[in-house]
Short mmCIF file of C-alpha atoms and ligand atoms in Angstrom, two decimals:
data_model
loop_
_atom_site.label_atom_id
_atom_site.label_comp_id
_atom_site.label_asym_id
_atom_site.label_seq_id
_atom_site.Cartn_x
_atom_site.Cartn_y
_atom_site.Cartn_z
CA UNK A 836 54.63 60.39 121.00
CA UNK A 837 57.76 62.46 120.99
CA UNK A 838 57.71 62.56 117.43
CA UNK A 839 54.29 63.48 117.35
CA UNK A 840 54.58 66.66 119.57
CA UNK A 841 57.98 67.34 117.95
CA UNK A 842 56.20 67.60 114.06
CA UNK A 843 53.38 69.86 116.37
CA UNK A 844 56.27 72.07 117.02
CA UNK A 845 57.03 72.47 113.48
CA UNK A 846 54.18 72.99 111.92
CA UNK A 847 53.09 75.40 115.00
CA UNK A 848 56.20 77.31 114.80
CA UNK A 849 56.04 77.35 110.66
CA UNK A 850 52.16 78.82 111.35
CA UNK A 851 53.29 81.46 113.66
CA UNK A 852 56.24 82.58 111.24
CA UNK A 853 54.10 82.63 108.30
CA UNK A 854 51.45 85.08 110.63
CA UNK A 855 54.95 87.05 111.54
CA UNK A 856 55.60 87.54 107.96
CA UNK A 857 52.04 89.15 106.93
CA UNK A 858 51.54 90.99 110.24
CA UNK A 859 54.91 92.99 109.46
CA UNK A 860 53.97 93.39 105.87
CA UNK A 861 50.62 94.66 106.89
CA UNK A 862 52.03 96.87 109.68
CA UNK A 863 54.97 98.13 107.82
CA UNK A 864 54.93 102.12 107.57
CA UNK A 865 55.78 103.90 104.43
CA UNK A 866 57.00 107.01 104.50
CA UNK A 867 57.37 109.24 101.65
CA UNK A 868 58.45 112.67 100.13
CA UNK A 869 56.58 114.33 97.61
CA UNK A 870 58.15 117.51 96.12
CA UNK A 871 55.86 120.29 94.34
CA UNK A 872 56.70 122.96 91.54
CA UNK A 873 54.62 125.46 94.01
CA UNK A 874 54.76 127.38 97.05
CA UNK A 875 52.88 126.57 100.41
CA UNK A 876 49.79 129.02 100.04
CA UNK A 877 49.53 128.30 96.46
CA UNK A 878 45.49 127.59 95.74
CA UNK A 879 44.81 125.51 94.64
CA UNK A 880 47.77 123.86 92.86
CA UNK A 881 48.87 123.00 96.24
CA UNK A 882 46.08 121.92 97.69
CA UNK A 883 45.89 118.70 95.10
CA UNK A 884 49.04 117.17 96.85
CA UNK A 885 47.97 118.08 100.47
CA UNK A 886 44.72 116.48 99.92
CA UNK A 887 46.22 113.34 97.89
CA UNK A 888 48.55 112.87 100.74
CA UNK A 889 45.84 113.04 103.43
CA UNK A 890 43.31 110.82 101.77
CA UNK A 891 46.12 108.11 101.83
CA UNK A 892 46.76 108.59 105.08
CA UNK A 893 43.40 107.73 105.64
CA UNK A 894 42.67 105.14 103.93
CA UNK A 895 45.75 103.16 104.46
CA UNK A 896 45.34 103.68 107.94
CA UNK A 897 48.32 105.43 108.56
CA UNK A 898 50.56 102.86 106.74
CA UNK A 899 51.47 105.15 103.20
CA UNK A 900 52.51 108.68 105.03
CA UNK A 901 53.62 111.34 102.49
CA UNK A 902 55.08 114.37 103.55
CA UNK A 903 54.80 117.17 101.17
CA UNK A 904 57.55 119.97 100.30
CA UNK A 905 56.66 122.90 98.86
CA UNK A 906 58.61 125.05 96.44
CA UNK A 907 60.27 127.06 99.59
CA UNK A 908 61.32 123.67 101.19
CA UNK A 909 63.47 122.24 98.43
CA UNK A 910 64.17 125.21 96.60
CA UNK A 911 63.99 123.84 92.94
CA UNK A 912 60.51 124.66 91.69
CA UNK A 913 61.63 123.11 88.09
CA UNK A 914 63.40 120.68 89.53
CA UNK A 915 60.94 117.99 89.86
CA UNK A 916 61.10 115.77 87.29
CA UNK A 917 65.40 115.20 88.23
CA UNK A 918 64.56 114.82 91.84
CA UNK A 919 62.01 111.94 91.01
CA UNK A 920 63.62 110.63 88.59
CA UNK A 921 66.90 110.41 90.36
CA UNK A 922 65.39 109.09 94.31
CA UNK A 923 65.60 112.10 96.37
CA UNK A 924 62.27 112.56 96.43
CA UNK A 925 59.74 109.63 95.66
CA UNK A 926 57.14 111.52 94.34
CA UNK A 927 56.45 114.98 92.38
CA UNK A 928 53.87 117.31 91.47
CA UNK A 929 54.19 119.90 88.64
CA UNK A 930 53.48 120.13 85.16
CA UNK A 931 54.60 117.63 82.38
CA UNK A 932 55.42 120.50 79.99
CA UNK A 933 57.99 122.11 82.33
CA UNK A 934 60.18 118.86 81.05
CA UNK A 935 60.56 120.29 77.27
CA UNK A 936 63.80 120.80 77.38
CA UNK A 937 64.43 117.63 78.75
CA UNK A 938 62.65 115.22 76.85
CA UNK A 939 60.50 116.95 74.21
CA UNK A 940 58.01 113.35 74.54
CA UNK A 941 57.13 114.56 77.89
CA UNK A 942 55.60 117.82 76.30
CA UNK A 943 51.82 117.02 75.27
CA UNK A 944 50.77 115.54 78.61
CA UNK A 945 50.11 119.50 79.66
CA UNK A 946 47.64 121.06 77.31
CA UNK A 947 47.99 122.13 73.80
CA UNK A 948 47.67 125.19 72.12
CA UNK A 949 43.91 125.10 70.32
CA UNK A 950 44.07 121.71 71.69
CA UNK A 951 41.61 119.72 73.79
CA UNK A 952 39.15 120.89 76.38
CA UNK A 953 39.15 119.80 79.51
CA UNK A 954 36.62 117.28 79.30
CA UNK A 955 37.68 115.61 76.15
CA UNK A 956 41.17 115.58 77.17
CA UNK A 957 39.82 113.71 80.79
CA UNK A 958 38.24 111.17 77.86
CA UNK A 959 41.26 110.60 75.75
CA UNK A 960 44.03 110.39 79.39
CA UNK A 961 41.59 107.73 80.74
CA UNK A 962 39.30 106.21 78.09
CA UNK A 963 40.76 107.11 74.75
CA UNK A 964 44.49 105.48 75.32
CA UNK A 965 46.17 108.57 76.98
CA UNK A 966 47.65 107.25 80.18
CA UNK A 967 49.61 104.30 78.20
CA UNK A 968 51.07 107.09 75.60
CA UNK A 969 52.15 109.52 78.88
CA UNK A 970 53.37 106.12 80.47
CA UNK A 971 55.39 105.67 77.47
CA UNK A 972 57.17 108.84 77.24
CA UNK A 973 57.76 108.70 80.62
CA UNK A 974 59.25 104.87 80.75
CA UNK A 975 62.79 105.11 79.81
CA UNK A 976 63.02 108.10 83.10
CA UNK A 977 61.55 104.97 84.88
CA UNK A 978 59.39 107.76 86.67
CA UNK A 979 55.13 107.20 86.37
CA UNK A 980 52.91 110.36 85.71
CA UNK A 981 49.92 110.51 86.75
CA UNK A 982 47.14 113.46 85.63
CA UNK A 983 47.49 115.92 88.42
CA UNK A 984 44.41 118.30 88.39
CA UNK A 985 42.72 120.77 85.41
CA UNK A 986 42.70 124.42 85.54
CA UNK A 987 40.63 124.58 82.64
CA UNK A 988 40.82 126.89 79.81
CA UNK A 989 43.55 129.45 80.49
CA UNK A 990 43.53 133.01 80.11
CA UNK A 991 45.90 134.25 76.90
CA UNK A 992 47.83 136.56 79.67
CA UNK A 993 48.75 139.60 80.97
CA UNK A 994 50.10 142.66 78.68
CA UNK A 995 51.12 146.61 79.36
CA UNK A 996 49.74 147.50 75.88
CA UNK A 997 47.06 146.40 73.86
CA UNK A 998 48.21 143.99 71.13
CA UNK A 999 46.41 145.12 67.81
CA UNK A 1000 48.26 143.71 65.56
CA UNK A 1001 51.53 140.80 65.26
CA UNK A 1002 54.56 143.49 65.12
CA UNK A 1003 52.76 144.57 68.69
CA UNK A 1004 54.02 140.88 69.57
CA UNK A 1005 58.01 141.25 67.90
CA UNK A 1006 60.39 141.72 70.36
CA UNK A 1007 58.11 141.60 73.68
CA UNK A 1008 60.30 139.29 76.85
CA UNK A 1009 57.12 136.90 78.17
CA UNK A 1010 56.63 134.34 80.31
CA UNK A 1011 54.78 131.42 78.53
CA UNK A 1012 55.75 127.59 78.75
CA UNK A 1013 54.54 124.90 77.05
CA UNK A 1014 54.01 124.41 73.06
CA UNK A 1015 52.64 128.07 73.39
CA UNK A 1016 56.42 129.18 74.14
CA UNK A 1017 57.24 127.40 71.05
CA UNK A 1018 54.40 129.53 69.12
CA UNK A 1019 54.74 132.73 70.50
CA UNK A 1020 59.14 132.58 70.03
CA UNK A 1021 58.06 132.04 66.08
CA UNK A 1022 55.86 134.97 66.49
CA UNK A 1023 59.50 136.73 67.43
CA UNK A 1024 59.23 137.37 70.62
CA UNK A 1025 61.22 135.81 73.60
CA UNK A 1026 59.79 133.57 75.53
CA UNK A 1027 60.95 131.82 78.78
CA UNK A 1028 59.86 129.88 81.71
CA UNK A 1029 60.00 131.65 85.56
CA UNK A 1030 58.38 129.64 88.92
CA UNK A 1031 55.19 131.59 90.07
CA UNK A 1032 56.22 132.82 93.32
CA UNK A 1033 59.16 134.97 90.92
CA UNK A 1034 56.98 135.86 88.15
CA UNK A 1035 55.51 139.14 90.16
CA UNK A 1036 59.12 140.76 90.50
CA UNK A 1037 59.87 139.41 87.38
CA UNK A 1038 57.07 141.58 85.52
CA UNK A 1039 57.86 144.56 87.76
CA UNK A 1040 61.06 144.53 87.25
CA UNK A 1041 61.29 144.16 83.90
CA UNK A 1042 62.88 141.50 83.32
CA UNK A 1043 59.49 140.22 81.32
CA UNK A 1044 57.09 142.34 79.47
CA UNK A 1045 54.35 140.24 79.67
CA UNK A 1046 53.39 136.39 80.78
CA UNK A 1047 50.77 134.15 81.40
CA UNK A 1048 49.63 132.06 84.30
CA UNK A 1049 46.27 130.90 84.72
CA UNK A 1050 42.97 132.44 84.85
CA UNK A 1051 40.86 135.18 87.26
CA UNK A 1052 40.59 132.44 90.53
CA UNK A 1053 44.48 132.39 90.65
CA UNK A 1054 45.84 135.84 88.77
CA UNK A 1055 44.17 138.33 90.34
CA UNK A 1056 45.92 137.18 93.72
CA UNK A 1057 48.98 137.74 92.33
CA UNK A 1058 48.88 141.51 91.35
CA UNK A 1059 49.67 141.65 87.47
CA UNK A 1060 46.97 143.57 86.69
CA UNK A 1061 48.49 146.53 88.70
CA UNK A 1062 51.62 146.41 86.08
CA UNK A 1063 50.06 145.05 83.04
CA UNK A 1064 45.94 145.85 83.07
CA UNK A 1065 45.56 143.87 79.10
CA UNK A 1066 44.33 140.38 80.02
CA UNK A 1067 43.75 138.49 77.20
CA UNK A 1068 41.15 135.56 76.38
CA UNK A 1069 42.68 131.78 76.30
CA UNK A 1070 44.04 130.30 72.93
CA UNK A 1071 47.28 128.34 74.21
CA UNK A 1072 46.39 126.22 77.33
CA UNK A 1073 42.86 125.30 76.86
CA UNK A 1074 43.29 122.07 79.55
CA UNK A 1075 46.16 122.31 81.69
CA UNK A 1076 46.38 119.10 83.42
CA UNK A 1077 49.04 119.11 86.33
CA UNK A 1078 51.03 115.71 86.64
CA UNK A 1079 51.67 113.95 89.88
CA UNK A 1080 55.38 112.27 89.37
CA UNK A 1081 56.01 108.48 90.71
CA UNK A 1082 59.51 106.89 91.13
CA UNK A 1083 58.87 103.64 89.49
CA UNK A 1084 60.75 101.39 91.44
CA UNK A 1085 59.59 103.15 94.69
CA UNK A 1086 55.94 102.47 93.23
CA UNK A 1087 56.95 98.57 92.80
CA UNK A 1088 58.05 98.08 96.12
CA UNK A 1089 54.40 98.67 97.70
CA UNK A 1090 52.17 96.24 98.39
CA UNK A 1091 49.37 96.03 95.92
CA UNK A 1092 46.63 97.75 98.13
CA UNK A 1093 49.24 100.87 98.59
CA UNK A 1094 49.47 100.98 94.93
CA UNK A 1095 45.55 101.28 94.56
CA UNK A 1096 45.42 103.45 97.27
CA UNK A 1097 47.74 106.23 95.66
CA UNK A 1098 45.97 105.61 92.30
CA UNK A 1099 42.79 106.42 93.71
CA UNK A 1100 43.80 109.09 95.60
CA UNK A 1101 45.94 110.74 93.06
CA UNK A 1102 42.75 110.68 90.52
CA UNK A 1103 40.18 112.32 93.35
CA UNK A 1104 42.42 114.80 94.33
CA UNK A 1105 43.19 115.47 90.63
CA UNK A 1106 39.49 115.90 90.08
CA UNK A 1107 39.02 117.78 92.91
CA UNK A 1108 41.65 120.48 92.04
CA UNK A 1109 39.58 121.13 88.85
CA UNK A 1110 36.41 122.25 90.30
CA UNK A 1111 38.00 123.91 93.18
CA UNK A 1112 39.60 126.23 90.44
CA UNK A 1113 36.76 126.46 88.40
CA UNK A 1114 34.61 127.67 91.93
CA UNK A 1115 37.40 130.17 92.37
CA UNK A 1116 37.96 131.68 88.59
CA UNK A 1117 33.76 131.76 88.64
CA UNK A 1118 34.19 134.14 92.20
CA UNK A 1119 36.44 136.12 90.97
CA UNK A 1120 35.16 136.82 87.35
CA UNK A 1121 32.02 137.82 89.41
CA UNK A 1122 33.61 140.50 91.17
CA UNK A 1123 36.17 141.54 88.79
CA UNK A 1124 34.44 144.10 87.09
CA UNK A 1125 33.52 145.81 90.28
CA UNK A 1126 36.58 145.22 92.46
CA UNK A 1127 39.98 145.99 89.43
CA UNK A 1128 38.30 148.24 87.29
CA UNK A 1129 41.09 148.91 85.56
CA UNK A 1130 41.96 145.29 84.14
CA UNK A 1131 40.90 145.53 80.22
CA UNK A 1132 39.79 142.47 78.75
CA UNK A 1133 40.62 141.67 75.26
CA UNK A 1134 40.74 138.94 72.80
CA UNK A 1135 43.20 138.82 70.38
CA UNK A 1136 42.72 140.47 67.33
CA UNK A 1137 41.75 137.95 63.75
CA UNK A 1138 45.18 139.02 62.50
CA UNK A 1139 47.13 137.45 65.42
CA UNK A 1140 45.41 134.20 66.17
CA UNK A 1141 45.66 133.61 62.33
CA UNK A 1142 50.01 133.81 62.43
CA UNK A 1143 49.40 131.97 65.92
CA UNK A 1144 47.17 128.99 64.44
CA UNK A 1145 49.76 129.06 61.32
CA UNK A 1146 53.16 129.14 63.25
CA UNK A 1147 51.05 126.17 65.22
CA UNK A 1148 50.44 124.31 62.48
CA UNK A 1149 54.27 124.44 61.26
CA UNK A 1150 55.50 123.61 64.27
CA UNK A 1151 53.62 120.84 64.79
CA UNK A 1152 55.04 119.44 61.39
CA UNK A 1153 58.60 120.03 62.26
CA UNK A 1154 58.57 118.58 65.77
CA UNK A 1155 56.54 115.67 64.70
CA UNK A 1156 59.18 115.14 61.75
CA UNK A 1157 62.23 115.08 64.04
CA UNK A 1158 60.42 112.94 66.93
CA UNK A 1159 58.52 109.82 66.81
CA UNK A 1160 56.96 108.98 70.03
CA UNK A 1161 55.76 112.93 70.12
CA UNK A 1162 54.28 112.53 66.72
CA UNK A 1163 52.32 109.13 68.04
CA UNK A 1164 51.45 111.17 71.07
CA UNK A 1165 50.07 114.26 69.04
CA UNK A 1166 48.37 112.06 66.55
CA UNK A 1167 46.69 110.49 68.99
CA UNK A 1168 45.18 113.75 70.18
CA UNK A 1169 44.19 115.27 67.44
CA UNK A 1170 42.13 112.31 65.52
CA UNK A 1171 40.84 112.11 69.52
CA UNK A 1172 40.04 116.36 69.28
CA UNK A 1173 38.43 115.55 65.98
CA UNK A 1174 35.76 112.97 66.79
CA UNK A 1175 35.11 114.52 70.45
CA UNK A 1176 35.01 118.01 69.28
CA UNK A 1177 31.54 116.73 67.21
CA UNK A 1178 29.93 116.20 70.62
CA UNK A 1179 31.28 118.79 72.33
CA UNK A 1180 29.48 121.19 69.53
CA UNK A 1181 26.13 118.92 69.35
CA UNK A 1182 26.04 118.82 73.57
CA UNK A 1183 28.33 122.14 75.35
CA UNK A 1184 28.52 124.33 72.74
CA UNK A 1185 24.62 124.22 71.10
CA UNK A 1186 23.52 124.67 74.49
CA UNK A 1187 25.83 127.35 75.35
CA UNK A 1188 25.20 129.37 71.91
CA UNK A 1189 21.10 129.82 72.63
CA UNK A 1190 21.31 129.96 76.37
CA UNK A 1191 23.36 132.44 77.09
CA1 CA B 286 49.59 128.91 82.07
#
């Protein structure tokens, strides 16, 4: 009898330790930093991050909480990919092209000049083997990346003169990251990379003749057009897909439904920063006309998209030379941009050309 209720004990007490164990793991709170390239107001680049965060919240019932910093918290706007990458902050979201300099892999994830659209490069990241190559680049940092939201096609930028011909180009200081820095600095003129929330003061002061951001919805809010009325029609960032940043071994220590929880919530919010800029570029091409007369719009003349498409095309055979992984990566997109680009022109584009 006494070893009877004795072996009771056991197993009673071996029950209630095992129910211990998954209780805790089920009530254990996560709580996480997530540090952005942009500042607090910042529509709606910002806005992807809030909303990621909050959907979690939600969903996990409170048990994945991720507080996000804005650019004014941690004061390193182009600092993101170091502070994932080295722990201080678990997550990130910015722009995978920001990271040239650091690793020139990490480069294609953005956009590319007379690249994809935004829909076929949404059908190459998830369907056509584009999440495994940005997973790859990114491996060796130990740091996931995640796509991060569309702007869409980008306007070519913001200039104090019209641009008639390349020597208009030589010489001029602009803002322009990406591949499209790469272009334009073979084109002669000197490119560099400044945070939004500077790139006003920078353009006033001087310091840059031109630059370009991103299109009507989030430019006109930022006053260029009062210094430099020439805004030019998109060639260089025809999808800009925004990353969200993971710290790898931060990502293994969840428990599996955490993981799937972020992974969906990244990818909605993603989406959802996509339309919301397309909604606002629409408003505010609507009204542009009416409300900044004086912005000019202009495309760039045959002459200079011809030295941009060739300085492109030599560039692209250089870099690919020198870097393996990049050329897999670029490869990869273009025999994608050739077979999609057939659809888009039987489906978007044939529609497009007799209905508008
Ligand atoms: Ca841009």
């Amino acid at each position: 009898m006494l070893k009877k209720t004795a072996k009771l004990l056991v197993t009673s007490s071996l029950i209630l330790g095992i129910a211990a164990t998954a209780s805790s793991a089920a009530d254990r709170v996560y709580k996480w930093k997530l540090a952005t390239t942009w500042g607090p107001t910042l529509s709606p680049f910002i806005d992807a991050p809030q909303n990621m965060s909050k959907m979690v919240e939600e969903m996990s019932d409170g048990r994945l909480q991720i507080r996000v910093d804005a650019s004014n918290k941690h004061k390193s706007a182009l600092g993101i990919f170091d502070m994932v990458k080295g722990g201080q902050y678990d997550m990130g979201h910015s722009a995978s092209y920001y990271w040239k300099g650091k690793d020139i892999n990490t480069l294609p994830f953005t956009t590319m000049p007379f690249g994809m659209t935004t829909n076929e490069q949404y059908a190459w990241f998830y369907y056509g083997g584009g999440m495994e190559l940005m997973q790859k680049a990114y491996k060796k940092h130990k740091v996931l990346s995640f796509p991060g939201g569309n702007t869409g096609n980008q306007m070519g930028g913001w200039f104090r003169k019209e641009i008639n011909s390349v020597a208009d180009l030589e010489g001029l200081k602009m803002r322009i990251p990406g591949f499209a820095g790469e272009v334009m600095a073979k084109l002669g003129l000197t490119v560099t990379n400044i945070a939004s929330g500077e790139l006003y003061t920078a353009l006033e002061r001087g310091t840059i003749d031109a630059l370009e951001w991103v299109g009507p919805g989030m430019d006109i809010n930022m006053g260029f057009h009062k210094i430099a009325p020439f805004y030019y029609t998109g060639w260089h960032e025809p999808a800009t897909e925004l990353q969200f940043l993971v710290n790898e071994r931060k990502f293994n220590k969840l428990p599996k439904d955490l993981q799937q929880i972020l992974v969906t919530a990244m990818r909605v919010s993603a989406y959802d920063m996509y339309i919301q800029n397309y909604h606002m570029s629409a408003n505010a091409w609507d009204k542009m006309g009416a409300e900044y007369p004086n912005i000019k719009v202009k495309t760039f003349p045959k002459e200079v998209m011809d030295a941009m498409k060739k300085a492109n095309d030599e560039l692209l055979v250089e870099m690919k030379a020198k870097n393996p992984l990049l050329k897999e990566v670029l490869d990869s997109q273009a025999e994608y941009q050739r077979k999609a680009r057939k659809w888009t022109e039987m489906s978007d584009y044939l529609f497009l050309k007799d209905n508008l």
